[in-house]
């Protein structure tokens, strides 16, 4: 049994990796989510950069960029982009696309950058991974400190109310011949997904665990971080946010 959250090899008492360090660095993460709607993501990038009125060649940070698909598209739109992610494997893959105005680095989102950005994007629920609330606050402060004087930040998060209301408790997905068994539940202020599968004779177990932050939770953290929340939207077309029906919680701040 390979358990990313509680490995027991009978040899050493090594401290296990945090779930996000193990799962996002695994090739199976990218297999399971290979069918994500990237065209929708590109339309969102078009819409949000237009809304922010970002001039060409603006410096943009894609924070928690994964393999860099969105950073690459932002660069194609004419921006000077840095993609940052904790996963060394993802960054190694993304870095194959490096050019004069597109760079990638391994980076912990709780740490601010020395250079300043005109826009920072944290997309597709890439926030709320930490057990301790203070680490999520550190992330917000790091984002604020990494913005230029006239810069804006965007967090695109799930709408927790809608997710909990429509949570599919159990599901099986077959991707590339691998049968992923998914279990989802809401526990102790977290949305948790357990992922079990077998491949090449080995059994794997991974966990996704994301804080069930509401808009009110974000507002409280942003007040503590000295952040000004400018606007709130409920989907990728930037329609108004409705607590019970919106697909997303998209926040613009500085």
Backbone as CSV, one residue per row, in Angstrom:
resi,resn,N_x,N_y,N_z,CA_x,CA_y,CA_z,C_x,C_y,C_z
1,UNK,0.868,-1.201,0.000,0.000,0.000,0.000,0.894,1.238,0.000
2,UNK,0.755,2.076,-0.986,1.461,3.353,-1.005,0.486,4.422,-0.565
3,UNK,0.666,4.920,0.632,-0.244,5.895,1.221,0.474,7.224,1.358
4,UNK,0.046,8.184,0.557,0.738,9.468,0.537,0.593,10.224,1.842
5,UNK,-0.442,9.895,2.587,-0.683,10.665,3.804,-0.154,9.988,5.052
6,UNK,0.107,8.687,4.970,0.569,7.981,6.149,1.425,6.776,5.748
7,UNK,2.588,7.013,5.115,3.394,5.903,4.624,4.007,5.112,5.770
8,UNK,3.976,3.790,5.644,4.596,2.936,6.651,5.429,1.896,5.917
9,UNK,6.717,2.114,5.871,7.548,1.167,5.132,8.242,0.181,6.058
10,UNK,8.045,0.327,7.393,8.644,-0.608,8.314,10.130,-0.432,8.463
11,UNK,10.691,0.598,7.816,12.140,0.798,7.859,12.505,2.056,8.621
12,UNK,11.829,3.146,8.311,12.179,4.408,8.939,10.932,5.118,9.418
13,UNK,11.127,6.109,10.248,10.021,6.915,10.767,10.050,8.310,10.139
14,UNK,10.281,8.342,8.821,10.350,9.622,8.135,9.020,10.353,8.242
15,UNK,9.124,11.665,8.439,7.911,12.470,8.510,7.234,12.469,7.148
16,UNK,5.947,12.091,7.077,5.266,12.029,5.776,5.116,13.414,5.155
17,UNK,5.114,13.435,3.835,4.882,14.692,3.137,3.454,15.164,3.374
18,UNK,3.255,16.467,3.316,1.896,16.998,3.321,1.181,16.480,2.075
19,UNK,-0.145,16.380,2.159,-0.895,15.769,1.054,-0.636,16.469,-0.267
20,UNK,-0.537,17.808,-0.236,-0.380,18.546,-1.491,1.007,18.344,-2.094
21,UNK,2.007,18.120,-1.246,3.359,17.862,-1.758,3.434,16.493,-2.426
22,UNK,2.718,15.515,-1.877,2.725,14.163,-2.448,1.851,14.048,-3.690
23,UNK,0.605,14.487,-3.574,-0.383,14.276,-4.638,-0.075,15.109,-5.864
24,UNK,0.211,16.388,-5.691,0.461,17.243,-6.854,1.762,16.879,-7.561
25,UNK,2.675,16.205,-6.865,3.941,15.805,-7.477,3.843,14.430,-8.137
26,UNK,2.667,13.809,-8.002,2.471,12.469,-8.554,1.992,12.544,-10.006
27,UNK,2.477,11.657,-10.874,1.964,11.633,-12.258,0.481,11.296,-12.325
28,UNK,-0.023,10.612,-11.292,-1.427,10.203,-11.295,-2.378,11.391,-11.129
29,UNK,-1.909,12.450,-10.495,-2.727,13.667,-10.379,-3.076,14.181,-11.780
30,UNK,-2.074,14.221,-12.645,-2.280,14.752,-13.996,-3.082,13.783,-14.864
31,UNK,-2.993,12.499,-14.575,-3.819,11.520,-15.306,-5.292,11.694,-14.932
32,UNK,-5.572,11.761,-13.630,-6.955,11.862,-13.171,-7.652,13.106,-13.715
33,UNK,-6.896,14.216,-13.794,-7.522,15.488,-14.176,-7.192,15.915,-15.610
34,UNK,-6.823,14.976,-16.440,-6.396,15.327,-17.803,-7.532,15.898,-18.649
35,UNK,-8.783,15.623,-18.268,-9.917,16.075,-19.076,-10.477,17.426,-18.625
36,UNK,-9.752,18.150,-17.789,-10.248,19.456,-17.345,-10.458,20.386,-18.538
37,UNK,-11.392,21.304,-18.378,-11.776,22.184,-19.475,-10.806,23.369,-19.560
38,UNK,-9.738,23.189,-20.333,-8.730,24.239,-20.423,-9.180,25.384,-21.325
39,UNK,-10.092,25.099,-22.243,-10.615,26.182,-23.085,-11.392,27.168,-22.211
40,UNK,-12.183,26.639,-21.288,-12.907,27.495,-20.353,-11.932,28.336,-19.546
41,UNK,-10.812,27.736,-19.167,-9.797,28.447,-18.398,-9.193,29.589,-19.217
42,UNK,-8.968,29.339,-20.506,-8.403,30.380,-21.361,-9.381,31.534,-21.541
43,UNK,-10.662,31.201,-21.684,-11.675,32.254,-21.786,-11.677,33.101,-20.513
44,UNK,-11.521,32.444,-19.370,-11.444,33.169,-18.104,-10.232,34.093,-18.075
45,UNK,-9.091,33.614,-18.572,-7.887,34.458,-18.625,-8.127,35.675,-19.514
46,UNK,-8.764,35.459,-20.656,-9.102,36.579,-21.556,-9.980,37.596,-20.825
47,UNK,-10.989,37.085,-20.142,-11.982,37.945,-19.485,-11.372,38.712,-18.321
48,UNK,-10.611,38.034,-17.477,-10.100,38.668,-16.265,-8.990,39.668,-16.575
49,UNK,-8.133,39.369,-17.552,-7.076,40.329,-17.900,-7.677,41.566,-18.550
50,UNK,-8.772,41.391,-19.300,-9.471,42.532,-19.896,-10.142,43.357,-18.800
51,UNK,-10.768,42.668,-17.845,-11.419,43.359,-16.728,-10.408,44.192,-15.929
52,UNK,-9.235,43.617,-15.693,-8.191,44.325,-14.933,-7.489,45.391,-15.769
53,UNK,-7.762,45.382,-17.067,-7.156,46.344,-17.990,-5.626,46.289,-17.912
54,UNK,-5.102,45.076,-17.939,-3.655,44.886,-17.822,-2.957,45.296,-19.120
55,UNK,-2.014,46.232,-19.045,-1.270,46.619,-20.243,-0.396,45.466,-20.730
56,UNK,-0.101,45.453,-22.022,0.810,44.453,-22.577,2.149,44.538,-21.844
57,UNK,2.771,43.403,-21.665,4.074,43.265,-20.994,3.998,43.461,-19.480
58,UNK,2.780,43.531,-18.925,2.647,43.568,-17.469,3.282,42.323,-16.870
59,UNK,3.828,42.468,-15.664,4.435,41.326,-14.972,3.343,40.572,-14.214
60,UNK,3.204,39.288,-14.522,2.126,38.471,-13.965,2.713,37.243,-13.267
61,UNK,2.188,36.926,-12.097,2.559,35.709,-11.377,1.383,34.747,-11.379
62,UNK,1.608,33.538,-11.885,0.622,32.459,-11.793,1.047,31.605,-10.602
63,UNK,0.376,31.783,-9.483,0.765,31.170,-8.215,0.054,29.835,-8.037
64,UNK,0.842,28.771,-7.883,0.360,27.382,-7.913,-0.018,27.032,-9.348
65,UNK,0.972,27.098,-10.219,0.744,27.028,-11.672,0.699,25.607,-12.214
66,UNK,1.032,24.598,-11.400,1.071,23.237,-11.916,2.079,23.105,-13.045
67,UNK,1.673,22.477,-14.144,2.570,22.294,-15.292,2.618,23.522,-16.199
68,UNK,1.955,24.598,-15.775,2.151,25.879,-16.445,1.244,26.188,-17.615
69,UNK,0.183,25.417,-17.798,-0.679,25.621,-18.967,-1.250,27.044,-19.012
70,UNK,-1.673,27.548,-17.873,-2.282,28.888,-17.852,-1.238,29.988,-17.891
71,UNK,-0.088,29.723,-17.280,1.020,30.677,-17.381,1.461,30.818,-18.838
72,UNK,1.505,29.701,-19.544,1.889,29.719,-20.963,0.882,30.536,-21.767
73,UNK,-0.400,30.351,-21.484,-1.421,31.098,-22.217,-1.352,32.589,-21.883
74,UNK,-1.130,32.917,-20.629,-0.980,34.328,-20.243,0.209,34.961,-20.962
75,UNK,1.262,34.197,-21.122,2.426,34.679,-21.853,2.089,34.916,-23.329
76,UNK,1.277,34.027,-23.892,0.853,34.194,-25.289,-0.014,35.435,-25.468
77,UNK,-0.669,35.867,-24.399,-1.475,37.091,-24.452,-0.609,38.354,-24.413
78,UNK,0.693,38.171,-24.192,1.614,39.307,-24.243,2.157,39.749,-22.904
79,UNK,1.967,38.939,-21.854,2.434,39.326,-20.529,3.778,38.669,-20.189
80,UNK,4.501,39.311,-19.304,5.766,38.807,-18.779,5.419,37.963,-17.547
81,UNK,5.517,36.648,-17.672,4.896,35.743,-16.697,5.914,34.903,-15.928
82,UNK,5.665,34.770,-14.633,6.361,33.798,-13.793,5.327,32.788,-13.305
83,UNK,5.617,31.511,-13.482,4.778,30.446,-12.947,5.481,29.831,-11.753
84,UNK,4.783,29.719,-10.643,5.390,29.191,-9.416,4.543,28.061,-8.854
85,UNK,5.215,27.011,-8.372,4.498,25.880,-7.814,5.428,25.125,-6.866
86,UNK,4.847,24.449,-5.883,5.634,23.676,-4.924,6.127,22.358,-5.516
87,UNK,5.450,21.876,-6.556,5.786,20.579,-7.151,6.995,20.690,-8.082
88,UNK,8.085,20.027,-7.702,9.302,20.053,-8.518,9.066,19.372,-9.865
89,UNK,8.298,18.281,-9.870,8.027,17.569,-11.123,7.215,18.427,-12.097
90,UNK,6.227,19.131,-11.566,5.399,19.993,-12.418,6.224,21.140,-12.991
91,UNK,7.058,21.743,-12.154,7.890,22.863,-12.617,8.917,22.394,-13.644
92,UNK,9.459,21.203,-13.456,10.416,20.663,-14.430,9.749,20.512,-15.795
93,UNK,8.493,20.087,-15.793,7.745,19.946,-17.045,7.411,21.316,-17.628
94,UNK,6.946,22.226,-16.770,6.574,23.567,-17.240,7.779,24.317,-17.806
95,UNK,8.932,24.117,-17.201,10.136,24.879,-17.581,10.598,24.597,-19.005
96,UNK,10.081,23.530,-19.608,10.411,23.238,-21.009,9.890,24.339,-21.937
97,UNK,8.947,25.143,-21.428,8.345,26.214,-22.227,8.949,27.588,-21.940
98,UNK,10.022,27.621,-21.162,10.640,28.887,-20.766,11.088,29.705,-21.983
99,UNK,10.859,31.009,-21.917,11.423,31.930,-22.913,11.793,33.240,-22.214
100,UNK,12.095,34.269,-22.959,12.553,35.524,-22.351,11.514,36.164,-21.438
101,UNK,10.248,35.899,-21.702,9.185,36.516,-20.889,8.304,35.475,-20.196
102,UNK,8.828,34.270,-20.048,8.110,33.201,-19.341,9.104,32.364,-18.558
103,UNK,8.962,32.386,-17.239,9.880,31.660,-16.374,9.093,30.878,-15.319
104,UNK,9.696,29.822,-14.828,9.057,28.971,-13.828,10.004,28.717,-12.663
105,UNK,9.415,28.561,-11.465,10.247,28.294,-10.296,9.479,27.490,-9.257
106,UNK,10.215,26.706,-8.485,9.633,26.016,-7.331,9.531,27.036,-6.207
107,UNK,8.339,27.166,-5.654,8.126,28.241,-4.676,6.986,27.887,-3.727
108,UNK,7.163,28.229,-2.462,6.138,28.059,-1.436,5.288,29.324,-1.406
109,UNK,3.983,29.199,-1.591,3.110,30.365,-1.711,3.026,31.196,-0.426
110,UNK,3.520,30.665,0.677,3.508,31.424,1.933,4.626,32.449,1.999
111,UNK,5.511,32.422,1.008,6.686,33.307,0.991,6.514,34.348,-0.113
112,UNK,6.739,35.615,0.231,6.601,36.696,-0.756,7.811,36.734,-1.681
113,UNK,7.629,37.424,-2.809,8.696,37.593,-3.794,9.415,38.923,-3.584
114,UNK,10.685,38.957,-3.970,11.422,40.220,-3.942,10.921,41.134,-5.057
115,UNK,10.672,40.541,-6.245,10.157,41.351,-7.349,8.647,41.547,-7.184
116,UNK,8.143,42.606,-7.790,6.726,42.944,-7.663,5.986,42.658,-8.970
117,UNK,4.725,42.306,-8.832,3.920,41.927,-9.998,2.718,42.857,-10.153
118,UNK,2.344,43.061,-11.419,1.171,43.886,-11.728,-0.120,43.101,-11.527
119,UNK,-0.016,41.780,-11.584,-1.173,40.910,-11.317,-0.678,39.577,-10.790
120,UNK,-1.387,39.041,-9.800,-1.102,37.705,-9.270,-2.383,36.895,-9.354
121,UNK,-2.297,35.743,-10.014,-3.452,34.863,-10.171,-3.245,33.579,-9.381
122,UNK,-4.223,33.258,-8.554,-4.253,31.981,-7.847,-5.553,31.301,-8.289
123,UNK,-5.423,30.325,-9.187,-6.570,29.859,-9.970,-7.034,28.456,-9.606
124,UNK,-8.331,28.207,-9.830,-8.913,26.865,-9.790,-8.723,26.186,-8.438
125,UNK,-9.101,26.910,-7.396,-9.061,26.403,-6.013,-7.672,25.887,-5.660
126,UNK,-6.702,26.775,-5.759,-5.326,26.457,-5.373,-4.961,27.176,-4.084
127,UNK,-5.919,27.264,-3.191,-5.760,27.968,-1.918,-6.419,27.114,-0.830
128,UNK,-5.999,27.327,0.422,-6.646,26.629,1.536,-6.149,25.216,1.751
129,UNK,-4.901,24.938,1.343,-4.352,23.593,1.464,-3.791,23.293,2.862
130,UNK,-3.544,24.326,3.635,-2.791,24.149,4.875,-3.694,23.809,6.063
131,UNK,-3.156,23.014,6.976,-3.886,22.633,8.183,-4.100,23.838,9.094
132,UNK,-3.060,24.676,9.209,-3.112,25.810,10.123,-3.624,27.054,9.405
133,UNK,-4.601,27.703,10.003,-5.180,28.897,9.392,-4.133,29.995,9.213
134,UNK,-3.152,30.033,10.108,-2.116,31.065,10.017,-1.313,30.945,8.720
135,UNK,-1.198,29.714,8.180,-0.474,29.536,6.917,-1.262,30.096,5.743
136,UNK,-2.573,29.984,5.796,-3.393,30.608,4.754,-3.311,32.126,4.846
137,UNK,-3.263,32.651,6.073,-3.089,34.091,6.262,-1.733,34.538,5.735
138,UNK,-0.695,33.738,6.001,0.648,34.046,5.481,0.636,34.126,3.959
139,UNK,-0.141,33.235,3.338,-0.229,33.238,1.872,-0.838,34.538,1.361
140,UNK,-1.913,34.979,1.998,-2.540,36.242,1.592,-1.578,37.416,1.773
141,UNK,-0.864,37.425,2.881,0.096,38.504,3.138,1.215,38.466,2.099
142,UNK,1.691,37.265,1.763,2.749,37.123,0.752,2.277,37.630,-0.607
143,UNK,1.014,37.343,-0.952,0.455,37.850,-2.213,0.429,39.375,-2.191
144,UNK,-0.070,39.946,-1.108,-0.144,41.405,-0.989,1.243,42.032,-1.118
145,UNK,2.222,41.435,-0.436,3.586,41.993,-0.440,4.268,41.840,-1.796
146,UNK,3.763,40.951,-2.639,4.380,40.708,-3.948,3.742,41.531,-5.062
147,UNK,2.733,42.331,-4.719,2.075,43.179,-5.710,2.791,44.512,-5.864
148,UNK,2.796,45.027,-7.078,3.304,46.377,-7.310,2.306,47.394,-6.751
149,UNK,2.689,48.636,-6.740,1.842,49.676,-6.153,0.439,49.701,-6.761
150,UNK,0.352,49.453,-8.062,-0.943,49.489,-8.743,-1.428,48.086,-9.139
151,UNK,-0.855,47.061,-8.503,-1.162,45.688,-8.879,-2.460,45.165,-8.274
152,UNK,-3.001,44.121,-8.901,-4.217,43.454,-8.430,-3.951,41.957,-8.284
153,UNK,-4.664,41.340,-7.347,-4.583,39.886,-7.192,-5.961,39.278,-7.387
154,UNK,-5.966,38.025,-7.847,-7.212,37.299,-8.092,-7.104,35.918,-7.453
155,UNK,-8.054,35.598,-6.588,-8.193,34.229,-6.097,-9.487,33.663,-6.664
156,UNK,-9.344,32.554,-7.369,-10.486,31.839,-7.939,-10.684,30.578,-7.100
157,UNK,-11.718,30.578,-6.257,-11.949,29.504,-5.294,-13.297,28.846,-5.572
158,UNK,-13.478,27.660,-5.019,-14.800,27.024,-5.125,-15.817,27.802,-4.286
159,UNK,-17.071,27.746,-4.674,-18.141,28.262,-3.829,-18.550,27.135,-2.890
160,UNK,-18.081,27.216,-1.673,-18.233,26.121,-0.714,-19.702,25.735,-0.507
161,UNK,-20.584,26.727,-0.443,-22.002,26.440,-0.225,-22.547,25.531,-1.331
162,UNK,-22.200,25.855,-2.560,-22.687,25.089,-3.703,-22.030,23.714,-3.763
163,UNK,-20.739,23.641,-3.432,-20.009,22.372,-3.458,-20.577,21.398,-2.433
164,UNK,-20.782,21.865,-1.201,-21.307,20.990,-0.153,-22.718,20.506,-0.495
165,UNK,-23.514,21.402,-1.046,-24.897,21.061,-1.399,-24.951,19.981,-2.484
166,UNK,-23.934,19.973,-3.360,-23.947,19.058,-4.508,-22.831,18.014,-4.454
167,UNK,-22.303,17.759,-3.277,-21.183,16.831,-3.123,-21.586,15.410,-3.538
168,UNK,-20.825,14.839,-4.456,-21.034,13.443,-4.864,-20.191,12.574,-3.942
169,UNK,-20.856,11.798,-3.079,-20.148,11.071,-2.019,-19.166,10.036,-2.566
170,UNK,-19.579,9.288,-3.584,-18.704,8.260,-4.152,-18.825,8.242,-5.668
171,UNK,-17.688,8.028,-6.320,-17.651,8.048,-7.785,-16.467,7.223,-8.258
172,UNK,-16.626,6.587,-9.407,-15.516,5.851,-10.024,-15.239,6.445,-11.397
173,UNK,-13.957,6.730,-11.659,-13.554,7.253,-12.966,-12.459,6.360,-13.534
174,UNK,-12.615,5.967,-14.787,-11.571,5.185,-15.453,-10.862,6.091,-16.448
175,UNK,-9.574,6.329,-16.202,-8.765,7.198,-17.060,-7.466,6.466,-17.398
176,UNK,-7.174,6.378,-18.680,-5.965,5.670,-19.145,-5.882,4.258,-18.566
177,UNK,-7.038,3.607,-18.452,-7.073,2.237,-17.981,-6.950,2.077,-16.474
178,UNK,-6.876,3.186,-15.746,-6.777,3.140,-14.288,-8.140,3.479,-13.690
179,UNK,-8.595,2.635,-12.781,-9.889,2.850,-12.139,-9.686,3.622,-10.825
180,UNK,-10.030,4.906,-10.868,-9.911,5.762,-9.682,-11.220,5.720,-8.903
181,UNK,-11.157,5.338,-7.644,-12.330,5.344,-6.774,-12.249,6.581,-5.877
182,UNK,-13.239,7.449,-6.004,-13.236,8.735,-5.316,-14.300,8.760,-4.230
183,UNK,-13.927,9.263,-3.071,-14.867,9.445,-1.970,-14.742,10.890,-1.495
184,UNK,-15.890,11.602,-1.398,-15.876,13.009,-1.005,-16.741,13.229,0.231
185,UNK,-16.264,14.107,1.123,-17.066,14.447,2.294,-16.590,15.758,2.905
186,UNK,-17.436,16.318,3.764,-17.163,17.582,4.450,-16.952,17.257,5.921
187,UNK,-15.758,17.579,6.444,-15.431,17.226,7.825,-14.504,18.278,8.431
188,UNK,-14.867,18.771,9.615,-14.008,19.700,10.370,-13.557,20.896,9.526
189,UNK,-14.494,21.513,8.816,-14.217,22.712,8.020,-13.314,22.442,6.816
190,UNK,-13.255,21.193,6.367,-12.493,20.853,5.165,-13.397,20.093,4.193
191,UNK,-13.165,20.300,2.888,-13.725,19.448,1.855,-12.644,18.418,1.541
192,UNK,-12.973,17.152,1.721,-11.960,16.098,1.596,-12.337,15.142,0.469
193,UNK,-11.342,14.784,-0.326,-11.522,13.775,-1.373,-10.456,12.702,-1.167
194,UNK,-10.906,11.462,-1.016,-9.986,10.333,-0.946,-9.938,9.668,-2.312
195,UNK,-8.730,9.329,-2.751,-8.509,8.788,-4.092,-7.780,7.455,-3.959
196,UNK,-8.435,6.376,-4.365,-7.845,5.043,-4.271,-7.827,4.387,-5.645
197,UNK,-6.700,3.723,-5.954,-6.597,3.029,-7.228,-5.428,2.047,-7.187
198,UNK,-5.402,1.204,-8.189,-4.305,0.241,-8.321,-3.693,0.406,-9.699
199,UNK,-2.363,0.329,-9.764,-1.679,0.428,-11.050,-0.395,-0.392,-10.995
200,UNK,-0.200,-1.224,-11.984,1.005,-2.057,-12.098,1.249,-2.874,-10.832
201,UNK,0.163,-3.400,-10.283,0.280,-4.275,-9.129,0.449,-3.573,-7.798
202,UNK,0.453,-2.249,-7.808,0.600,-1.500,-6.560,-0.696,-0.764,-6.237
203,UNK,-0.994,-0.673,-4.944,-2.198,0.009,-4.475,-1.805,1.397,-3.971
204,UNK,-2.568,2.408,-4.395,-2.263,3.795,-4.041,-3.431,4.427,-3.293
205,UNK,-3.089,5.318,-2.404,-4.099,6.087,-1.670,-3.606,7.523,-1.537
206,UNK,-4.389,8.465,-2.048,-4.067,9.882,-1.922,-5.265,10.611,-1.339
207,UNK,-5.011,11.805,-0.830,-6.066,12.623,-0.237,-5.929,14.061,-0.718
208,UNK,-7.049,14.675,-1.057,-7.107,16.134,-1.249,-7.897,16.708,-0.073
209,UNK,-7.390,17.777,0.505,-8.024,18.347,1.691,-7.942,19.868,1.598
210,UNK,-9.065,20.494,1.315,-9.088,21.941,1.084,-10.033,22.600,2.086
211,UNK,-9.574,23.678,2.685,-10.399,24.400,3.658,-11.716,24.843,3.025
212,UNK,-12.796,24.655,3.750,-14.127,25.029,3.251,-14.384,26.510,3.543
213,UNK,-13.556,27.368,2.946,-13.657,28.802,3.200,-14.865,29.407,2.490
214,UNK,-15.626,30.169,3.239,-16.720,30.954,2.675,-16.205,32.354,2.363
215,UNK,-17.033,33.143,1.711,-16.678,34.535,1.460,-16.395,35.256,2.770
216,UNK,-17.191,34.958,3.799,-16.999,35.606,5.108,-15.650,35.233,5.706
217,UNK,-15.220,33.981,5.529,-13.903,33.557,6.004,-12.798,34.339,5.305
218,UNK,-12.936,34.487,3.977,-11.934,35.245,3.221,-11.908,36.705,3.657
219,UNK,-13.080,37.280,3.854,-13.137,38.686,4.271,-12.442,38.890,5.608
220,UNK,-12.633,37.964,6.530,-11.977,38.046,7.841,-10.460,37.974,7.696
221,UNK,-9.971,37.015,6.894,-8.526,36.873,6.684,-7.947,38.092,5.982
222,UNK,-8.687,38.605,4.993,-8.198,39.766,4.255,-8.131,40.998,5.146
223,UNK,-9.084,41.139,6.053,-9.032,42.247,7.020,-7.782,42.129,7.875
224,UNK,-7.484,40.911,8.329,-6.293,40.691,9.151,-5.014,40.982,8.374
225,UNK,-5.036,40.688,7.067,-3.849,40.877,6.226,-3.722,42.309,5.710
226,UNK,-4.712,43.156,6.008,-4.683,44.520,5.505,-4.942,44.606,4.019
227,UNK,-5.769,43.683,3.521,-6.076,43.605,2.092,-7.440,44.234,1.830
228,UNK,-7.538,44.927,0.690,-8.793,45.560,0.304,-9.460,44.733,-0.783
229,UNK,-10.617,44.156,-0.461,-11.379,43.353,-1.420,-12.171,44.286,-2.329
230,UNK,-11.837,44.254,-3.613,-12.402,45.206,-4.564,-13.688,44.715,-5.225
231,UNK,-13.717,43.420,-5.573,-14.874,42.911,-6.311,-15.003,41.415,-6.120
232,UNK,-16.216,40.902,-6.305,-16.515,39.486,-6.118,-17.388,39.028,-7.284
233,UNK,-17.021,37.882,-7.870,-17.801,37.321,-8.969,-18.118,35.851,-8.698
234,UNK,-19.117,35.327,-9.434,-19.592,33.976,-9.171,-19.324,32.961,-10.258
235,UNK,-18.710,33.394,-11.384,-18.340,32.423,-12.420,-17.278,33.031,-13.323
236,UNK,-16.831,32.241,-14.313,-15.723,32.671,-15.167,-16.125,33.741,-16.187
237,UNK,-17.421,34.018,-16.279,-17.878,35.115,-17.126,-18.064,36.394,-16.311
238,UNK,-17.663,36.322,-15.041,-17.714,37.454,-14.100,-19.146,37.925,-13.837
239,UNK,-20.041,36.963,-13.702,-21.394,37.294,-13.269,-21.416,37.464,-11.746
240,UNK,-22.448,38.093,-11.252,-22.563,38.393,-9.827,-22.519,37.114,-8.987
241,UNK,-21.890,37.216,-7.818,-21.805,36.070,-6.903,-23.103,35.895,-6.125
242,UNK,-23.648,34.666,-6.177,-24.816,34.306,-5.385,-24.436,33.114,-4.509
243,UNK,-24.571,33.296,-3.231,-24.102,32.316,-2.245,-24.563,30.890,-2.526
244,UNK,-25.800,30.704,-2.904,-26.354,29.360,-3.014,-26.290,28.746,-4.405
245,UNK,-26.010,29.557,-5.419,-26.082,29.030,-6.785,-24.822,29.228,-7.623
246,UNK,-23.943,30.155,-7.253,-22.763,30.430,-8.084,-21.803,29.245,-8.110
247,UNK,-21.186,29.032,-9.262,-20.235,27.931,-9.419,-18.915,28.230,-8.713
248,UNK,-18.502,29.491,-8.718,-17.188,29.857,-8.199,-17.307,31.022,-7.217
249,UNK,-16.218,31.265,-6.496,-16.048,32.470,-5.696,-14.760,33.127,-6.171
250,UNK,-14.899,34.176,-6.970,-13.757,34.855,-7.575,-13.603,36.222,-6.932
251,UNK,-12.432,36.460,-6.323,-12.204,37.688,-5.563,-11.053,38.481,-6.152
252,UNK,-11.303,39.769,-6.373,-10.282,40.702,-6.857,-9.883,41.586,-5.686
253,UNK,-8.591,41.694,-5.421,-8.176,42.478,-4.250,-6.792,43.070,-4.460
254,UNK,-6.430,43.941,-3.507,-5.082,44.531,-3.545,-4.631,44.895,-2.139
